[in-house]
Amino acid sequence: MWAAQLEVAARAALDTVYDPELDEPVTDLGFVRSLTADDGRVTVHLRLPTSFCSPNFAYLMASDAKDALSALPGAREVTVLLDDHHDSDLINRGLAADAGYRGTFGHEAEQDLEELRGIFRRKAHTAAMERALTALLRARPDLAEEQLGDVVLGDLPDTSATRALLRRRAALGLGTAPADPALVDDDGRPCPRGEIPLRLRFARSVRISVDGNAHFCRGLLRTRYPQSAADQSMRPEEFPAGGKPVGAGEPVPAAELFRRSAPAKENVS
Amino acid sequence: MYSKDGENYFIVDAHVALWDARRENQRNIHGKQFIDCFYDYHRNLSPASELWPYEDFLYQGGERLMKDLFTDGYVDHAIFQPAHLGAFYNTGFGQTEEAFALTRKHPGMLTYNHCFDPRFEEAGLRQLREDAARFGLKGVKLYTAEWKGDSRGYKLSDPWTYRYLEACRELGIKNIHIHKGPTIRPLDRDAFDVADVDAAASDFTDLNFVVEHCGLPRLEDFCWIATQEPNVHAGLAVAIPFMHTRPRYFAQIIGELLYWLDEDRIQFSSDYALWTPKWIVEQFVDFRIPDDMTGEYPQLTVAQKKKILGLNAAAMYDIEVPAGLGLAEPAVV
């Protein structure tokens, strides 16, 4: 594969690596400091908003990046380096040796990262569900909160918010069929009618938390590395003042919508 | 005191520090990284007119602190919430002797809260008793992400922490402030996780637990716990400066806090010297929920602002509120 082709493929592969807490690709967040591809050798430098960013998340993103890049057919040798972090040396050594999380952090890592990843996948789903259903409530003033229990996925308009919800349901192993209820708990169970307002209210605070962290981390990254502003893209699910979702596309057939929502890779959350 | 539009506000800054992060006090690279991280918070969330040069940020000293808080910043009473961070700084980050001396020099204006670390076990417990007597402690600040040897953190629910909390109860230290914010080390023992506050608040219902930074970046976990535990309070440090750069996000935070907790359990903090209180007090008094968001969140009332800016913390710390500066009904803690 030509170097230029490999670089394009590598960048696309990094689009599938998410910050678990912010629920956004590391590429959109500006966390990719540099990427070079030469003669099958791919080298990526990652940077984070502070030296003290959680090391387990840092490791998770860096190792996901290495996995995604190593899966590319043209990549013979993949090096992922985390810059300017208080655990840079430790993490970079662990990545180079493919030592795994526990092999990298030793006694400090008592559990596997999958449990942590699961927590944030559930939060990402809750936040995505709130975005989609709140948008629906705004678009249809006739709809009462309590009626959201009757809303199925097929009732949702084709917007970036709906597509994001379907991706997060798929990542959690929840149903994505048009007839599946839209408002469900972490295990995919519908919510009892009387609990719907509280469930929605809690989901809202989860979404505010995720959005707020994204604002803060994006801002801090720009403060730390002013040149990173050029690398950050607008959040796809951002709702401006009017409450209308940005990037709402033309309606497409439901079947097409559900086909598109299938996750590209296991590490897409 | 701050006055605006005929209203007088009694101001308690419930989370300030007198720190020393100068190079000679940095024990290692982490000491530099830590203060640099704080400086980035300062640069990221401050109005341009309030930005400090890096050198000023490393250390302020008592005189400047008094000027920034009391002369310029409208503060009537401030509470020290020190972080020790002995693994990063030679004499610690928070300057105990300097801060306590300042408290003695300005009685009635400053309260010194100290810190403890349950990993010192019996020796730390003895020290806590001495500290309580010497400083007249009403509160402590716990930094559960503090490094100590191979340990990169502890939890409020650890058996040794419970023994310290039992001692607090016995010594009259009723206000337990816990840093649950965006700095961050422990791995599996996740310093963000506020679940350990839930356990401690349930078992020590006679103590107040003030979650500093109101659980950010896990606001929802904090709200869920605080809804169920009436002795859990929110400290607005780091959250309140979002008011300037991200007013809509701040509206959501304060709106959620008022919904899940109530107006008696939220405390103003500048987190000096991360930020100075002057502009935060001015902007908070002027703050309005944006018009298009009032369907989700009711507008803040003057009484709510008075409670948040000072009356809540005054009640918690038995700080006397001058006549005319309280509310018709006293704030309840």
JSON list of N, CA and C in Angstrom, two decimals, chain A residues 198 201-202 205, chain B residues 194 197-198 201 211 219-234 256-262 265:
[
{"chain": "A", "resi": 198, "resn": "LEU", "atom": "N", "xyz": [-39.03, 10.36, 35.64]},
{"chain": "A", "resi": 198, "resn": "LEU", "atom": "CA", "xyz": [-37.80, 10.30, 36.45]},
{"chain": "A", "resi": 198, "resn": "LEU", "atom": "C", "xyz": [-36.65, 9.71, 35.63]},
{"chain": "A", "resi": 201, "resn": "ARG", "atom": "N", "xyz": [-35.46, 12.28, 33.31]},
{"chain": "A", "resi": 201, "resn": "ARG", "atom": "CA", "xyz": [-34.76, 13.32, 34.07]},
{"chain": "A", "resi": 201, "resn": "ARG", "atom": "C", "xyz": [-33.34, 12.86, 34.42]},
{"chain": "A", "resi": 202, "resn": "PHE", "atom": "N", "xyz": [-33.23, 11.61, 34.83]},
{"chain": "A", "resi": 202, "resn": "PHE", "atom": "CA", "xyz": [-31.89, 11.11, 35.17]},
{"chain": "A", "resi": 202, "resn": "PHE", "atom": "C", "xyz": [-31.04, 11.01, 33.90]},
{"chain": "A", "resi": 205, "resn": "SER", "atom": "N", "xyz": [-29.48, 14.27, 33.13]},
{"chain": "A", "resi": 205, "resn": "SER", "atom": "CA", "xyz": [-28.28, 14.64, 33.90]},
{"chain": "A", "resi": 205, "resn": "SER", "atom": "C", "xyz": [-27.06, 13.85, 33.42]},
{"chain": "B", "resi": 194, "resn": "VAL", "atom": "N", "xyz": [-18.03, 8.73, 42.93]},
{"chain": "B", "resi": 194, "resn": "VAL", "atom": "CA", "xyz": [-18.57, 9.30, 44.17]},
{"chain": "B", "resi": 194, "resn": "VAL", "atom": "C", "xyz": [-19.32, 8.25, 45.00]},
{"chain": "B", "resi": 197, "resn": "VAL", "atom": "N", "xyz": [-18.88, 8.10, 48.76]},
{"chain": "B", "resi": 197, "resn": "VAL", "atom": "CA", "xyz": [-19.55, 9.14, 49.55]},
{"chain": "B", "resi": 197, "resn": "VAL", "atom": "C", "xyz": [-20.92, 8.63, 50.01]},
{"chain": "B", "resi": 198, "resn": "ASP", "atom": "N", "xyz": [-21.57, 7.89, 49.15]},
{"chain": "B", "resi": 198, "resn": "ASP", "atom": "CA", "xyz": [-22.89, 7.34, 49.47]},
{"chain": "B", "resi": 198, "resn": "ASP", "atom": "C", "xyz": [-22.81, 6.46, 50.72]},
{"chain": "B", "resi": 201, "resn": "ALA", "atom": "N", "xyz": [-21.94, 8.63, 53.83]},
{"chain": "B", "resi": 201, "resn": "ALA", "atom": "CA", "xyz": [-23.05, 9.52, 54.22]},
{"chain": "B", "resi": 201, "resn": "ALA", "atom": "C", "xyz": [-24.18, 8.74, 54.87]},
{"chain": "B", "resi": 211, "resn": "VAL", "atom": "N", "xyz": [-19.38, 17.52, 48.68]},
{"chain": "B", "resi": 211, "resn": "VAL", "atom": "CA", "xyz": [-18.65, 16.99, 47.52]},
{"chain": "B", "resi": 211, "resn": "VAL", "atom": "C", "xyz": [-18.16, 18.17, 46.70]},
{"chain": "B", "resi": 219, "resn": "LEU", "atom": "N", "xyz": [-21.44, 14.30, 37.29]},
{"chain": "B", "resi": 219, "resn": "LEU", "atom": "CA", "xyz": [-22.51, 15.07, 37.94]},
{"chain": "B", "resi": 219, "resn": "LEU", "atom": "C", "xyz": [-23.72, 14.20, 38.26]},
{"chain": "B", "resi": 220, "resn": "GLU", "atom": "N", "xyz": [-24.07, 13.30, 37.32]},
{"chain": "B", "resi": 220, "resn": "GLU", "atom": "CA", "xyz": [-25.30, 12.53, 37.50]},
{"chain": "B", "resi": 220, "resn": "GLU", "atom": "C", "xyz": [-25.17, 11.54, 38.66]},
{"chain": "B", "resi": 221, "resn": "ASP", "atom": "N", "xyz": [-23.99, 10.96, 38.83]},
{"chain": "B", "resi": 221, "resn": "ASP", "atom": "CA", "xyz": [-23.80, 10.03, 39.96]},
{"chain": "B", "resi": 221, "resn": "ASP", "atom": "C", "xyz": [-23.93, 10.79, 41.26]},
{"chain": "B", "resi": 222, "resn": "PHE", "atom": "N", "xyz": [-23.33, 11.98, 41.28]},
{"chain": "B", "resi": 222, "resn": "PHE", "atom": "CA", "xyz": [-23.42, 12.80, 42.48]},
{"chain": "B", "resi": 222, "resn": "PHE", "atom": "C", "xyz": [-24.87, 13.16, 42.80]},
{"chain": "B", "resi": 223, "resn": "CYS", "atom": "N", "xyz": [-25.60, 13.63, 41.78]},
{"chain": "B", "resi": 223, "resn": "CYS", "atom": "CA", "xyz": [-26.99, 14.04, 42.01]},
{"chain": "B", "resi": 223, "resn": "CYS", "atom": "C", "xyz": [-27.83, 12.88, 42.53]},
{"chain": "B", "resi": 224, "resn": "TRP", "atom": "N", "xyz": [-27.60, 11.73, 41.98]},
{"chain": "B", "resi": 224, "resn": "TRP", "atom": "CA", "xyz": [-28.38, 10.55, 42.36]},
{"chain": "B", "resi": 224, "resn": "TRP", "atom": "C", "xyz": [-28.15, 10.22, 43.84]},
{"chain": "B", "resi": 225, "resn": "ILE", "atom": "N", "xyz": [-26.90, 10.34, 44.28]},
{"chain": "B", "resi": 225, "resn": "ILE", "atom": "CA", "xyz": [-26.57, 10.07, 45.68]},
{"chain": "B", "resi": 225, "resn": "ILE", "atom": "C", "xyz": [-27.15, 11.17, 46.57]},
{"chain": "B", "resi": 226, "resn": "ALA", "atom": "N", "xyz": [-26.94, 12.42, 46.16]},
{"chain": "B", "resi": 226, "resn": "ALA", "atom": "CA", "xyz": [-27.36, 13.54, 47.00]},
{"chain": "B", "resi": 226, "resn": "ALA", "atom": "C", "xyz": [-28.88, 13.59, 47.16]},
{"chain": "B", "resi": 227, "resn": "THR", "atom": "N", "xyz": [-29.60, 13.09, 46.17]},
{"chain": "B", "resi": 227, "resn": "THR", "atom": "CA", "xyz": [-31.05, 13.04, 46.27]},
{"chain": "B", "resi": 227, "resn": "THR", "atom": "C", "xyz": [-31.48, 12.13, 47.42]},
{"chain": "B", "resi": 228, "resn": "GLN", "atom": "N", "xyz": [-30.72, 11.07, 47.61]},
{"chain": "B", "resi": 228, "resn": "GLN", "atom": "CA", "xyz": [-31.09, 10.09, 48.63]},
{"chain": "B", "resi": 228, "resn": "GLN", "atom": "C", "xyz": [-30.50, 10.36, 49.99]},
{"chain": "B", "resi": 229, "resn": "GLU", "atom": "N", "xyz": [-29.41, 11.12, 50.05]},
{"chain": "B", "resi": 229, "resn": "GLU", "atom": "CA", "xyz": [-28.71, 11.36, 51.32]},
{"chain": "B", "resi": 229, "resn": "GLU", "atom": "C", "xyz": [-28.80, 12.85, 51.66]},
{"chain": "B", "resi": 230, "resn": "PRO", "atom": "N", "xyz": [-29.64, 13.20, 52.65]},
{"chain": "B", "resi": 230, "resn": "PRO", "atom": "CA", "xyz": [-29.85, 14.63, 52.94]},
{"chain": "B", "resi": 230, "resn": "PRO", "atom": "C", "xyz": [-28.62, 15.33, 53.52]},
{"chain": "B", "resi": 231, "resn": "ASN", "atom": "N", "xyz": [-27.61, 14.57, 53.94]},
{"chain": "B", "resi": 231, "resn": "ASN", "atom": "CA", "xyz": [-26.40, 15.20, 54.51]},
{"chain": "B", "resi": 231, "resn": "ASN", "atom": "C", "xyz": [-25.29, 15.34, 53.46]},
{"chain": "B", "resi": 232, "resn": "VAL", "atom": "N", "xyz": [-25.63, 15.20, 52.18]},
{"chain": "B", "resi": 232, "resn": "VAL", "atom": "CA", "xyz": [-24.65, 15.39, 51.11]},
{"chain": "B", "resi": 232, "resn": "VAL", "atom": "C", "xyz": [-24.91, 16.74, 50.44]},
{"chain": "B", "resi": 233, "resn": "HIS", "atom": "N", "xyz": [-23.83, 17.53, 50.31]},
{"chain": "B", "resi": 233, "resn": "HIS", "atom": "CA", "xyz": [-23.92, 18.89, 49.79]},
{"chain": "B", "resi": 233, "resn": "HIS", "atom": "C", "xyz": [-23.02, 19.04, 48.56]},
{"chain": "B", "resi": 234, "resn": "ALA", "atom": "N", "xyz": [-23.28, 20.09, 47.77]},
{"chain": "B", "resi": 234, "resn": "ALA", "atom": "CA", "xyz": [-22.49, 20.34, 46.56]},
{"chain": "B", "resi": 234, "resn": "ALA", "atom": "C", "xyz": [-21.62, 21.57, 46.75]},
{"chain": "B", "resi": 256, "resn": "GLU", "atom": "N", "xyz": [-29.74, 21.43, 37.34]},
{"chain": "B", "resi": 256, "resn": "GLU", "atom": "CA", "xyz": [-29.80, 20.03, 37.80]},
{"chain": "B", "resi": 256, "resn": "GLU", "atom": "C", "xyz": [-29.58, 19.96, 39.32]},
{"chain": "B", "resi": 257, "resn": "LEU", "atom": "N", "xyz": [-28.62, 20.74, 39.83]},
{"chain": "B", "resi": 257, "resn": "LEU", "atom": "CA", "xyz": [-28.36, 20.71, 41.27]},
{"chain": "B", "resi": 257, "resn": "LEU", "atom": "C", "xyz": [-29.59, 21.16, 42.05]},
{"chain": "B", "resi": 258, "resn": "LEU", "atom": "N", "xyz": [-30.24, 22.22, 41.57]},
{"chain": "B", "resi": 258, "resn": "LEU", "atom": "CA", "xyz": [-31.42, 22.72, 42.29]},
{"chain": "B", "resi": 258, "resn": "LEU", "atom": "C", "xyz": [-32.57, 21.72, 42.19]},
{"chain": "B", "resi": 259, "resn": "TYR", "atom": "N", "xyz": [-32.61, 20.97, 41.11]},
{"chain": "B", "resi": 259, "resn": "TYR", "atom": "CA", "xyz": [-33.68, 19.97, 40.96]},
{"chain": "B", "resi": 259, "resn": "TYR", "atom": "C", "xyz": [-33.42, 18.75, 41.86]},
{"chain": "B", "resi": 260, "resn": "TRP", "atom": "N", "xyz": [-32.22, 18.21, 41.82]},
{"chain": "B", "resi": 260, "resn": "TRP", "atom": "CA", "xyz": [-31.95, 16.94, 42.52]},
{"chain": "B", "resi": 260, "resn": "TRP", "atom": "C", "xyz": [-31.65, 17.18, 44.00]},
{"chain": "B", "resi": 261, "resn": "LEU", "atom": "N", "xyz": [-30.96, 18.29, 44.31]},
{"chain": "B", "resi": 261, "resn": "LEU", "atom": "CA", "xyz": [-30.72, 18.58, 45.73]},
{"chain": "B", "resi": 261, "resn": "LEU", "atom": "C", "xyz": [-31.77, 19.60, 46.15]},
{"chain": "B", "resi": 262, "resn": "ASP", "atom": "N", "xyz": [-31.34, 20.72, 46.67]},
{"chain": "B", "resi": 262, "resn": "ASP", "atom": "CA", "xyz": [-32.23, 21.84, 46.92]},
{"chain": "B", "resi": 262, "resn": "ASP", "atom": "C", "xyz": [-31.33, 23.03, 47.21]},
{"chain": "B", "resi": 265, "resn": "ARG", "atom": "N", "xyz": [-28.39, 23.19, 49.94]},
{"chain": "B", "resi": 265, "resn": "ARG", "atom": "CA", "xyz": [-27.24, 22.27, 49.94]},
{"chain": "B", "resi": 265, "resn": "ARG", "atom": "C", "xyz": [-26.25, 22.55, 48.82]}
]
